PDB file of C-alpha atoms in Angstrom:
ATOM      1  CA  MET A1062     124.947 138.754  85.597  1.00 42.00           C
ATOM      2  CA  LYS A1063     123.488 135.267  85.645  1.00 46.00           C
ATOM      3  CA  ILE A1064     123.509 133.586  89.032  1.00 40.00           C
ATOM      4  CA  THR A1065     123.659 129.818  89.138  1.00 43.00           C
ATOM      5  CA  THR A1066     123.299 127.489  92.058  1.00 41.00           C
ATOM      6  CA  VAL A1067     125.113 124.205  92.467  1.00 42.00           C
ATOM      7  CA  GLU A1068     122.974 121.415  93.817  1.00 51.00           C
ATOM      8  CA  LYS A1069     124.657 119.494  96.591  1.00 63.00           C
ATOM      9  CA  GLU A1070     125.404 115.857  95.856  1.00 72.00           C
ATOM     10  CA  LYS A1071     123.044 113.615  97.778  1.00 80.00           C
ATOM     11  CA  LEU A1072     124.637 111.577 100.515  1.00 90.00           C
ATOM     12  CA  SER A1073     123.794 107.903 100.850  1.00 92.00           C
ATOM     13  CA  VAL A1074     124.444 105.575 103.785  1.00 94.00           C
ATOM     14  CA  GLY A1075     123.554 102.013 104.726  1.00 91.00           C
ATOM     15  CA  LEU A1076     120.924 101.494 107.411  1.00 91.00           C
ATOM     16  CA  THR A1077     123.275  99.742 109.839  1.00 87.00           C
ATOM     17  CA  GLN A1078     125.912 102.448 109.483  1.00 90.00           C
ATOM     18  CA  PHE A1079     123.342 105.182 110.038  1.00 93.00           C
ATOM     19  CA  ILE A1080     121.945 103.493 113.144  1.00 91.00           C
ATOM     20  CA  ASP A1081     125.483 103.006 114.475  1.00 89.00           C
ATOM     21  CA  PHE A1082     125.952 106.757 113.991  1.00 93.00           C
ATOM     22  CA  THR A1083     122.717 107.687 115.771  1.00 92.00           C
ATOM     23  CA  VAL A1084     123.492 105.666 118.906  1.00 88.00           C
ATOM     24  CA  ARG A1085     126.831 107.420 119.447  1.00 91.00           C
ATOM     25  CA  GLN A1086     126.322 109.463 122.609  1.00 90.00           C
ATOM     26  CA  THR A1087     128.762 112.340 122.057  1.00 95.00           C
ATOM     27  CA  MET A1088     129.466 114.602 119.113  1.00 96.00           C
ATOM     28  CA  LEU A1089     133.088 113.454 119.098  1.00 96.00           C
ATOM     29  CA  ALA A1090     131.939 109.845 118.847  1.00 95.00           C
ATOM     30  CA  LYS A1091     129.655 110.785 115.949  1.00 96.00           C
ATOM     31  CA  MET A1092     132.541 112.553 114.218  1.00 96.00           C
ATOM     32  CA  ASN A1093     134.720 109.476 114.670  1.00 95.00           C
ATOM     33  CA  LYS A1094     131.993 107.302 113.148  1.00 94.00           C
ATOM     34  CA  ILE A1095     131.829 109.543 110.068  1.00 95.00           C
ATOM     35  CA  THR A1096     135.626 109.353 109.751  1.00 94.00           C
ATOM     36  CA  GLU A1097     135.389 105.560 109.959  1.00 91.00           C
ATOM     37  CA  ILE A1098     132.750 105.451 107.220  1.00 89.00           C
ATOM     38  CA  LYS A1099     134.734 107.804 104.997  1.00 89.00           C
ATOM     39  CA  ASN A1100     137.913 105.751 105.383  1.00 87.00           C
ATOM     40  CA  GLN A1101     136.407 102.309 104.905  1.00 79.00           C
ATOM     41  CA  GLY A1102     136.748 102.467 101.112  1.00 64.00           C
ATOM     42  CA  ASP A1103     134.531 100.760  98.574  1.00 57.00           C
ATOM     43  CA  TYR A1104     132.453  97.738  99.519  1.00 51.00           C
ATOM     44  CA  HIS A1105     134.254  94.422  99.190  1.00 47.00           C
ATOM     45  CA  PRO A1106     132.821  91.001 100.094  1.00 51.00           C
ATOM     46  CA  VAL A1107     135.909  90.202 102.178  1.00 56.00           C
ATOM     47  CA  LYS A1108     134.939  93.008 104.568  1.00 63.00           C
ATOM     48  CA  ASP A1109     131.377  91.673 104.952  1.00 75.00           C
ATOM     49  CA  HIS A1110     131.547  88.970 107.624  1.00 86.00           C
ATOM     50  CA  TRP A1111     127.941  87.816 107.171  1.00 88.00           C
ATOM     51  CA  LYS A1112     127.590  88.033 103.395  1.00 89.00           C
ATOM     52  CA  GLN A1113     127.845  84.281 102.757  1.00 92.00           C
ATOM     53  CA  LEU A1114     125.258  83.419 105.405  1.00 93.00           C
ATOM     54  CA  ARG A1115     122.772  86.044 104.207  1.00 91.00           C
ATOM     55  CA  GLU A1116     123.101  84.760 100.658  1.00 92.00           C
ATOM     56  CA  ARG A1117     122.766  81.101 101.697  1.00 94.00           C
ATOM     57  CA  ILE A1118     119.618  81.812 103.750  1.00 94.00           C
ATOM     58  CA  LYS A1119     118.134  83.627 100.761  1.00 93.00           C
ATOM     59  CA  LEU A1120     119.128  80.794  98.406  1.00 93.00           C
ATOM     60  CA  CYS A1121     117.530  78.143 100.611  1.00 93.00           C
ATOM     61  CA  TYR A1122     114.161  79.885 100.436  1.00 93.00           C
ATOM     62  CA  GLU A1123     114.401  81.048  96.817  1.00 92.00           C
ATOM     63  CA  LYS A1124     115.181  77.502  95.635  1.00 91.00           C
ATOM     64  CA  ASN A1125     112.954  75.812  98.228  1.00 90.00           C
ATOM     65  CA  GLN A1126     115.931  73.946  99.672  1.00 90.00           C
ATOM     66  CA  SER A1127     116.328  72.390 103.101  1.00 90.00           C
ATOM     67  CA  LEU A1128     117.905  74.580 105.767  1.00 91.00           C
ATOM     68  CA  GLU A1129     120.402  71.770 106.228  1.00 90.00           C
ATOM     69  CA  ASN A1130     122.211  73.494 103.365  1.00 91.00           C
ATOM     70  CA  LEU A1131     123.138  76.169 105.875  1.00 93.00           C
ATOM     71  CA  ASP A1132     125.279  73.601 107.689  1.00 93.00           C
ATOM     72  CA  SER A1133     127.248  72.828 104.551  1.00 92.00           C
ATOM     73  CA  LEU A1134     128.313  76.475 104.540  1.00 92.00           C
ATOM     74  CA  LEU A1135     130.495  75.720 107.569  1.00 93.00           C
ATOM     75  CA  THR A1136     132.800  73.673 105.341  1.00 92.00           C
ATOM     76  CA  GLU A1137     133.129  76.545 102.861  1.00 92.00           C
ATOM     77  CA  VAL A1138     133.824  79.624 104.982  1.00 90.00           C
ATOM     78  CA  HIS A1139     137.118  80.774 106.456  1.00 90.00           C
ATOM     79  CA  GLU A1140     137.914  79.193 109.798  1.00 91.00           C
ATOM     80  CA  ARG A1141     137.603  82.534 111.576  1.00 90.00           C
ATOM     81  CA  LYS A1142     133.887  82.535 110.695  1.00 91.00           C
ATOM     82  CA  ILE A1143     133.045  79.015 111.820  1.00 93.00           C
ATOM     83  CA  ASN A1144     132.135  79.774 115.450  1.00 92.00           C
ATOM     84  CA  SER A1145     129.969  82.805 114.710  1.00 91.00           C
ATOM     85  CA  TYR A1146     128.311  81.107 111.731  1.00 93.00           C
ATOM     86  CA  THR A1147     127.603  77.961 113.765  1.00 94.00           C
ATOM     87  CA  GLN A1148     125.808  79.986 116.449  1.00 92.00           C
ATOM     88  CA  ALA A1149     123.881  82.079 113.913  1.00 92.00           C
ATOM     89  CA  ILE A1150     122.735  79.044 111.908  1.00 94.00           C
ATOM     90  CA  LYS A1151     121.550  77.320 115.082  1.00 94.00           C
ATOM     91  CA  ALA A1152     119.588  80.419 116.104  1.00 93.00           C
ATOM     92  CA  PHE A1153     118.065  80.902 112.648  1.00 93.00           C
ATOM     93  CA  LYS A1154     116.864  77.291 112.605  1.00 94.00           C
ATOM     94  CA  LYS A1155     115.332  77.864 116.036  1.00 94.00           C
ATOM     95  CA  PHE A1156     113.438  80.863 114.659  1.00 93.00           C
ATOM     96  CA  THR A1157     112.010  78.863 111.748  1.00 94.00           C
ATOM     97  CA  ARG A1158     110.994  75.834 113.821  1.00 93.00           C
ATOM     98  CA  LYS A1159     107.322  74.854 113.461  1.00 92.00           C
ATOM     99  CA  LYS A1160     106.658  77.663 110.974  1.00 94.00           C
ATOM    100  CA  GLU A1161     105.422  77.358 107.410  1.00 95.00           C
ATOM    101  CA  ILE A1162     107.668  79.676 105.408  1.00 95.00           C
ATOM    102  CA  LYS A1163     107.696  80.615 101.732  1.00 94.00           C
ATOM    103  CA  TRP A1164     109.842  83.110  99.835  1.00 94.00           C
ATOM    104  CA  PHE A1165     108.885  86.235  97.904  1.00 93.00           C
ATOM    105  CA  ASP A1166     111.217  88.836  96.421  1.00 92.00           C
ATOM    106  CA  PRO A1167     111.641  91.759  98.855  1.00 92.00           C
ATOM    107  CA  PRO A1168     111.437  95.202  97.225  1.00 91.00           C
ATOM    108  CA  LYS A1169     114.300  97.654  97.400  1.00 92.00           C
ATOM    109  CA  SER A1170     113.552 100.592  99.660  1.00 93.00           C
ATOM    110  CA  LEU A1171     115.078 103.938 100.585  1.00 95.00           C
ATOM    111  CA  TRP A1172     114.389 106.418 103.358  1.00 96.00           C
ATOM    112  CA  THR A1173     115.132 110.035 102.471  1.00 95.00           C
ATOM    113  CA  SER A1174     115.343 112.638 105.208  1.00 95.00           C
ATOM    114  CA  THR A1175     113.983 116.146 104.801  1.00 93.00           C
ATOM    115  CA  ASN A1176     117.512 117.424 104.198  1.00 91.00           C
ATOM    116  CA  GLY A1177     118.125 114.784 101.526  1.00 93.00           C
ATOM    117  CA  LEU A1178     120.196 112.096 103.269  1.00 95.00           C
ATOM    118  CA  VAL A1179     119.353 108.740 101.675  1.00 96.00           C
ATOM    119  CA  VAL A1180     119.384 105.691 103.948  1.00 96.00           C
ATOM    120  CA  ARG A1181     119.429 102.357 102.124  1.00 94.00           C
ATOM    121  CA  SER A1182     116.888 100.323 104.077  1.00 90.00           C
ATOM    122  CA  SER A1183     116.057  97.349 101.861  1.00 91.00           C
ATOM    123  CA  PRO A1184     115.162  94.177 103.797  1.00 93.00           C
ATOM    124  CA  GLU A1185     117.222  91.072 103.092  1.00 92.00           C
ATOM    125  CA  LEU A1186     114.338  88.615 103.293  1.00 94.00           C
ATOM    126  CA  GLY A1187     110.798  88.448 101.974  1.00 95.00           C
ATOM    127  CA  LEU A1188     109.144  85.582 103.845  1.00 96.00           C
ATOM    128  CA  ILE A1189     105.514  84.515 104.026  1.00 96.00           C
ATOM    129  CA  ILE A1190     105.354  83.136 107.552  1.00 96.00           C
ATOM    130  CA  ASP A1191     102.247  81.104 108.350  1.00 96.00           C
ATOM    131  CA  GLY A1192     100.413  82.948 105.584  1.00 95.00           C
ATOM    132  CA  ILE A1193     101.507  86.497 106.508  1.00 96.00           C
ATOM    133  CA  PRO A1194     104.099  88.349 104.362  1.00 96.00           C
ATOM    134  CA  HIS A1195     107.099  89.694 106.286  1.00 96.00           C
ATOM    135  CA  LEU A1196     109.900  92.005 105.156  1.00 96.00           C
ATOM    136  CA  ILE A1197     112.835  91.230 107.404  1.00 95.00           C
ATOM    137  CA  LYS A1198     116.157  92.886 108.159  1.00 93.00           C
ATOM    138  CA  LEU A1199     118.738  90.508 109.595  1.00 91.00           C
ATOM    139  CA  PHE A1200     120.568  91.855 112.644  1.00 85.00           C
ATOM    140  CA  PHE A1201     124.029  90.372 113.124  1.00 81.00           C
ATOM    141  CA  LYS A1202     126.100  91.640 116.023  1.00 65.00           C
ATOM    142  CA  GLY A1203     128.773  90.320 118.330  1.00 49.00           C
ATOM    143  CA  ASN A1204     128.786  89.813 122.074  1.00 46.00           C
ATOM    144  CA  THR A1205     129.552  93.461 122.812  1.00 45.00           C
ATOM    145  CA  GLU A1206     126.988  94.956 120.434  1.00 53.00           C
ATOM    146  CA  LYS A1207     123.506  94.242 121.675  1.00 59.00           C
ATOM    147  CA  ILE A1208     120.128  94.939 120.184  1.00 62.00           C
ATOM    148  CA  ASN A1209     117.787  96.900 122.410  1.00 64.00           C
ATOM    149  CA  GLU A1210     115.002  99.457 122.216  1.00 63.00           C
ATOM    150  CA  ARG A1211     117.561 102.185 121.607  1.00 67.00           C
ATOM    151  CA  ASN A1212     118.581 100.779 118.237  1.00 74.00           C
ATOM    152  CA  ILE A1213     115.684  98.516 117.267  1.00 86.00           C
ATOM    153  CA  GLN A1214     112.940 101.167 117.233  1.00 89.00           C
ATOM    154  CA  PRO A1215     114.834 103.518 114.875  1.00 92.00           C
ATOM    155  CA  ILE A1216     115.476 100.597 112.497  1.00 92.00           C
ATOM    156  CA  LEU A1217     111.798  99.651 112.468  1.00 93.00           C
ATOM    157  CA  THR A1218     110.802 103.306 112.014  1.00 94.00           C
ATOM    158  CA  LEU A1219     113.080 103.646 108.992  1.00 93.00           C
ATOM    159  CA  MET A1220     111.611 100.479 107.497  1.00 93.00           C
ATOM    160  CA  LEU A1221     108.061 101.752 107.998  1.00 93.00           C
ATOM    161  CA  GLU A1222     108.828 105.165 106.526  1.00 94.00           C
ATOM    162  CA  ALA A1223     110.974 104.001 103.596  1.00 92.00           C
ATOM    163  CA  GLN A1224     109.707 104.199 100.038  1.00 90.00           C
ATOM    164  CA  CYS A1225     109.591 100.840  98.266  1.00 87.00           C
ATOM    165  CA  ASN A1226     110.159 100.553  94.522  1.00 82.00           C
ATOM    166  CA  ASP A1227     107.328  98.002  94.255  1.00 83.00           C
ATOM    167  CA  PRO A1228     103.876  97.890  95.866  1.00 83.00           C
ATOM    168  CA  THR A1229     103.542  95.761  99.003  1.00 84.00           C
ATOM    169  CA  PRO A1230     100.506  93.884 100.382  1.00 82.00           C
ATOM    170  CA  SER A1231      98.312  95.776 102.842  1.00 85.00           C
ATOM    171  CA  ASN A1232      99.007  93.181 105.542  1.00 91.00           C
ATOM    172  CA  ILE A1233     102.804  93.312 105.170  1.00 93.00           C
ATOM    173  CA  VAL A1234     104.772  93.041 108.414  1.00 95.00           C
ATOM    174  CA  TYR A1235     108.088  94.909 108.825  1.00 95.00           C
ATOM    175  CA  ALA A1236     110.475  93.248 111.222  1.00 94.00           C
ATOM    176  CA  VAL A1237     114.057  92.833 112.376  1.00 93.00           C
ATOM    177  CA  LEU A1238     115.358  89.374 113.218  1.00 92.00           C
ATOM    178  CA  ASN A1239     118.037  89.309 115.893  1.00 88.00           C
ATOM    179  CA  VAL A1240     119.835  86.266 114.536  1.00 86.00           C
ATOM    180  CA  LYS A1241     121.838  85.749 117.721  1.00 83.00           C
ATOM    181  CA  THR A1242     118.735  85.311 119.898  1.00 85.00           C
ATOM    182  CA  ALA A1243     116.283  84.100 117.218  1.00 89.00           C
ATOM    183  CA  LYS A1244     113.896  86.881 118.295  1.00 89.00           C
ATOM    184  CA  LEU A1245     111.746  88.693 115.733  1.00 92.00           C
ATOM    185  CA  HIS A1246     111.079  92.360 116.529  1.00 92.00           C
ATOM    186  CA  VAL A1247     107.952  93.537 114.706  1.00 93.00           C
ATOM    187  CA  ALA A1248     107.099  97.125 113.762  1.00 90.00           C
ATOM    188  CA  THR A1249     103.712  98.431 114.865  1.00 85.00           C
ATOM    189  CA  GLN A1250     103.357 102.088 113.925  1.00 86.00           C
ATOM    190  CA  THR A1251     105.652 105.059 113.464  1.00 89.00           C
ATOM    191  CA  ASP A1252     106.507 106.958 116.624  1.00 89.00           C
ATOM    192  CA  PRO A1253     106.554 110.667 115.626  1.00 92.00           C
ATOM    193  CA  LYS A1254     109.212 111.457 118.242  1.00 94.00           C
ATOM    194  CA  ILE A1255     111.545 108.757 116.937  1.00 94.00           C
ATOM    195  CA  LEU A1256     110.990 109.964 113.374  1.00 95.00           C
ATOM    196  CA  GLN A1257     111.750 113.545 114.424  1.00 96.00           C
ATOM    197  CA  ALA A1258     114.912 112.359 116.170  1.00 96.00           C
ATOM    198  CA  LEU A1259     115.997 110.517 113.022  1.00 96.00           C
ATOM    199  CA  GLN A1260     115.472 113.680 110.976  1.00 97.00           C
ATOM    200  CA  LEU A1261     117.725 115.599 113.363  1.00 97.00           C
ATOM    201  CA  GLU A1262     120.327 112.829 113.287  1.00 97.00           C
ATOM    202  CA  ALA A1263     120.266 112.923 109.478  1.00 97.00           C
ATOM    203  CA  GLN A1264     120.919 116.667 109.529  1.00 96.00           C
ATOM    204  CA  THR A1265     123.789 116.165 111.962  1.00 97.00           C
ATOM    205  CA  TYR A1266     125.201 113.370 109.808  1.00 96.00           C
ATOM    206  CA  GLU A1267     125.256 115.601 106.732  1.00 95.00           C
ATOM    207  CA  ASN A1268     126.714 118.562 108.625  1.00 95.00           C
ATOM    208  CA  ILE A1269     129.594 116.493 109.965  1.00 96.00           C
ATOM    209  CA  TRP A1270     130.195 114.778 106.607  1.00 94.00           C
ATOM    210  CA  ARG A1271     130.399 118.039 104.669  1.00 90.00           C
ATOM    211  CA  ASN A1272     132.439 119.907 107.270  1.00 86.00           C
TER     212      ASN A1272
END
């Protein structure tokens, strides 16, 4: 009798969703997060609060336009976005002040855990800042969701460990920009303990998802 094995379908999750899962402190909270992800349905731009701002920032640098074009976005977005967009644009301009910045296309990147969970970790921005290339993830959160060492270090670790589809310069800098505070968090080197923790979280994620 011929025995066949069925390969499990690989699971894929966005970086922000995965980090939100890892910071849940109880198993019940992790289970609830998986339920939320499963029930969110397919991606739709209407559900993505920051999509228009991310795209406008990218456009400004790709087309070498003035960042004043970010302000014009405030006349185009829904009124419920105006306050948050106004604050984010002000903070982003503060971050760029007195810096020489040029655009380059950021490569797509994926982190795959040992058990096969794929985390989509592509940076939104490729910026040469004062002569040094940076790959940057934009961190957008509200007043109740703060960026701290507990969530920033895993993000930076995933960026460092992800496989890019294109080669990157040897002096590339991986970073996360907290748009609310205009602070750039820069990766240094992979912490083996954080990487091990992420591997365990990935296993837990898959176990909950499949069961």
